[in-house]
CSV table of C-alpha atoms in Angstrom, one decimal:
chain,number,residue,atom,x,y,z
A,1,MET,CA,-12.3,-39.2,33.4
A,2,LEU,CA,-10.2,-36.2,32.8
A,3,SER,CA,-7.6,-35.1,35.4
A,4,ILE,CA,-7.4,-31.6,36.7
A,5,THR,CA,-4.3,-30.9,34.8
A,6,GLN,CA,-6.0,-32.1,31.5
A,7,MET,CA,-9.0,-30.0,32.2
A,8,LYS,CA,-6.8,-27.0,32.8
A,9,LEU,CA,-5.0,-27.6,29.5
A,10,ILE,CA,-8.3,-27.9,27.6
A,11,SER,CA,-9.4,-24.8,29.2
A,12,ILE,CA,-6.3,-22.9,28.1
A,13,LEU,CA,-6.6,-24.2,24.7
A,14,VAL,CA,-10.2,-23.2,24.3
A,15,PHE,CA,-9.5,-19.8,25.6
A,16,SER,CA,-6.6,-19.2,23.2
A,17,ILE,CA,-8.6,-20.2,20.3
A,18,PHE,CA,-11.4,-17.8,21.5
A,19,ILE,CA,-8.8,-15.0,21.9
A,20,LEU,CA,-7.3,-15.8,18.3
A,21,SER,CA,-10.6,-15.8,16.7
A,22,CYS,CA,-11.6,-12.4,18.2
A,23,ARG,CA,-8.4,-10.6,17.0
A,24,LYS,CA,-9.2,-7.7,14.7
A,25,GLY,CA,-6.9,-6.3,11.9
A,26,PRO,CA,-4.3,-7.7,9.6
A,27,SER,CA,-1.4,-10.1,10.1
A,28,LEU,CA,1.0,-7.0,10.1
A,29,SER,CA,1.4,-4.7,12.9
A,30,LYS,CA,0.0,-1.2,12.9
A,31,GLU,CA,3.5,0.3,12.3
A,32,GLU,CA,4.1,-2.0,9.3
A,33,VAL,CA,0.7,-1.1,7.8
A,34,LYS,CA,1.5,2.6,8.2
A,35,SER,CA,5.0,2.0,6.7
A,36,LEU,CA,3.6,0.1,3.7
A,37,SER,CA,1.1,3.0,3.1
A,38,GLN,CA,3.9,5.6,3.2
A,39,ASN,CA,6.2,3.4,1.0
A,40,TYR,CA,3.4,3.2,-1.5
A,41,ILE,CA,3.0,6.9,-1.7
A,42,LYS,CA,6.9,7.4,-2.0
A,43,GLU,CA,7.1,4.8,-4.8
A,44,LEU,CA,4.2,6.4,-6.6
A,45,CYS,CA,5.9,9.8,-6.3
A,46,LYS,CA,9.2,8.4,-7.7
A,47,LYS,CA,7.3,6.9,-10.6
A,48,ASN,CA,5.5,10.1,-11.3
A,49,LEU,CA,9.0,11.9,-11.3
A,50,GLU,CA,10.5,9.3,-13.6
A,51,CYS,CA,7.7,9.3,-16.1
A,52,SER,CA,7.6,13.1,-16.0
A,53,ALA,CA,11.3,13.4,-16.7
A,54,GLN,CA,11.0,10.9,-19.6
A,55,TYR,CA,8.1,13.1,-20.9
A,56,LEU,CA,10.2,16.2,-20.7
A,57,GLU,CA,12.8,14.7,-22.7
A,58,THR,CA,10.4,14.2,-25.6
A,59,LEU,CA,9.5,17.9,-25.6
A,60,PRO,CA,11.4,20.4,-27.7
A,61,SER,CA,14.1,22.3,-25.7
A,62,GLY,CA,12.1,25.6,-25.8
A,63,GLU,CA,9.1,23.9,-24.2
A,64,GLN,CA,11.0,22.0,-21.5
A,65,SER,CA,11.4,24.8,-19.0
A,66,ALA,CA,7.9,25.8,-19.1
A,67,ALA,CA,6.7,22.1,-18.6
A,68,LYS,CA,9.2,21.7,-15.8
A,69,SER,CA,7.5,24.3,-13.5
A,70,GLY,CA,4.4,22.1,-13.5
A,71,PHE,CA,6.4,19.1,-12.0
A,72,SER,CA,7.2,18.7,-8.3
A,73,SER,CA,10.1,17.3,-6.5
A,74,LEU,CA,10.0,14.0,-4.6
A,75,ASP,CA,9.8,15.8,-1.3
A,76,GLN,CA,7.0,18.2,-2.6
A,77,CYS,CA,5.0,15.1,-3.9
A,78,MET,CA,5.5,13.5,-0.5
A,79,THR,CA,4.2,16.5,1.3
A,80,GLU,CA,1.3,16.9,-1.1
A,81,GLN,CA,0.3,13.2,-0.6
A,82,SER,CA,1.1,13.2,3.2
A,83,ASN,CA,-2.7,13.1,4.1
A,84,GLN,CA,-3.3,10.2,1.6
A,85,SER,CA,-3.5,6.6,2.8
A,86,ILE,CA,-3.8,3.7,0.4
A,87,LEU,CA,-5.2,1.6,3.3
A,88,PRO,CA,-8.0,2.3,5.7
A,89,ASP,CA,-7.1,4.7,8.5
A,90,ASP,CA,-8.7,2.4,11.0
A,91,TYR,CA,-6.1,-0.3,11.6
A,92,GLU,CA,-8.8,-2.9,12.5
A,93,LYS,CA,-10.4,-2.5,9.1
A,94,VAL,CA,-7.3,-3.2,7.2
A,95,THR,CA,-7.3,-6.8,5.6
A,96,ASP,CA,-4.6,-9.0,4.5
A,97,GLN,CA,-6.2,-9.1,1.1
A,98,GLN,CA,-5.8,-5.2,0.9
A,99,ILE,CA,-2.1,-5.6,2.0
A,100,GLY,CA,-1.6,-8.1,-0.7
A,101,LYS,CA,-3.1,-5.9,-3.3
A,102,VAL,CA,-0.9,-2.8,-2.2
A,103,LYS,CA,2.2,-5.1,-2.4
A,104,LEU,CA,1.3,-6.3,-5.8
A,105,CYS,CA,0.7,-2.8,-7.1
A,106,MET,CA,4.0,-1.7,-5.7
A,107,ASP,CA,5.9,-4.6,-7.3
A,108,ASP,CA,4.1,-3.8,-10.6
A,109,LEU,CA,4.7,-0.1,-10.3
A,110,LEU,CA,8.5,-0.7,-10.0
A,111,LYS,CA,8.6,-3.0,-12.9
A,112,THR,CA,6.5,-1.4,-15.4
A,113,PRO,CA,8.0,1.1,-17.8
A,114,CYS,CA,6.3,4.4,-18.1
A,115,SER,CA,5.5,4.0,-21.7
A,116,GLU,CA,3.6,0.7,-20.9
A,117,MET,CA,1.8,2.6,-18.1
A,118,GLU,CA,0.8,5.3,-20.5
A,119,GLN,CA,-0.4,2.9,-23.1
A,120,ALA,CA,-2.4,0.8,-20.7
A,121,GLY,CA,-3.8,3.7,-18.9
A,122,GLY,CA,-2.2,2.9,-15.7
A,123,ILE,CA,-1.2,-0.3,-14.0
A,124,PRO,CA,-4.1,-2.9,-13.7
A,125,SER,CA,-3.2,-4.2,-10.2
A,126,CYS,CA,-3.2,-0.5,-8.9
A,127,ARG,CA,-6.6,0.2,-10.4
A,128,ASP,CA,-7.9,-2.8,-8.3
A,129,LEU,CA,-7.0,-0.8,-5.3
A,130,PHE,CA,-9.6,1.7,-6.3
A,131,PRO,CA,-12.7,-0.4,-7.3
A,132,ASP,CA,-15.1,2.6,-7.2
A,133,GLY,CA,-13.1,4.5,-9.8
A,134,ASN,CA,-11.7,7.0,-7.0
């Protein structure tokens, strides 16, 4: 026969398991998810600027100034992308699998040279973030 203390302990354990199984959302906090999404946009803007600069260097000097006007600064890019989110806006719908895909894409984005990205049509791990082709 179980003592009252043992029964209380079992009740607390069952209740804790129940609470943990009902938890919604990813293992990262809401702030960490928001920060990850913002960091992704920032790294994407940086990479676009890096690749744009390399592209400009390949143009004849007479065409460079005209082409420069079409490129934005990091701040301008960040502003233009401020309403974008790589992860669902609803925190409870964000999964650890999605977070892993974003982290892998960011790592590949930082490592992949612009020339490779151009030849491959982007970064495969980043394309995985947009399975519908969006």
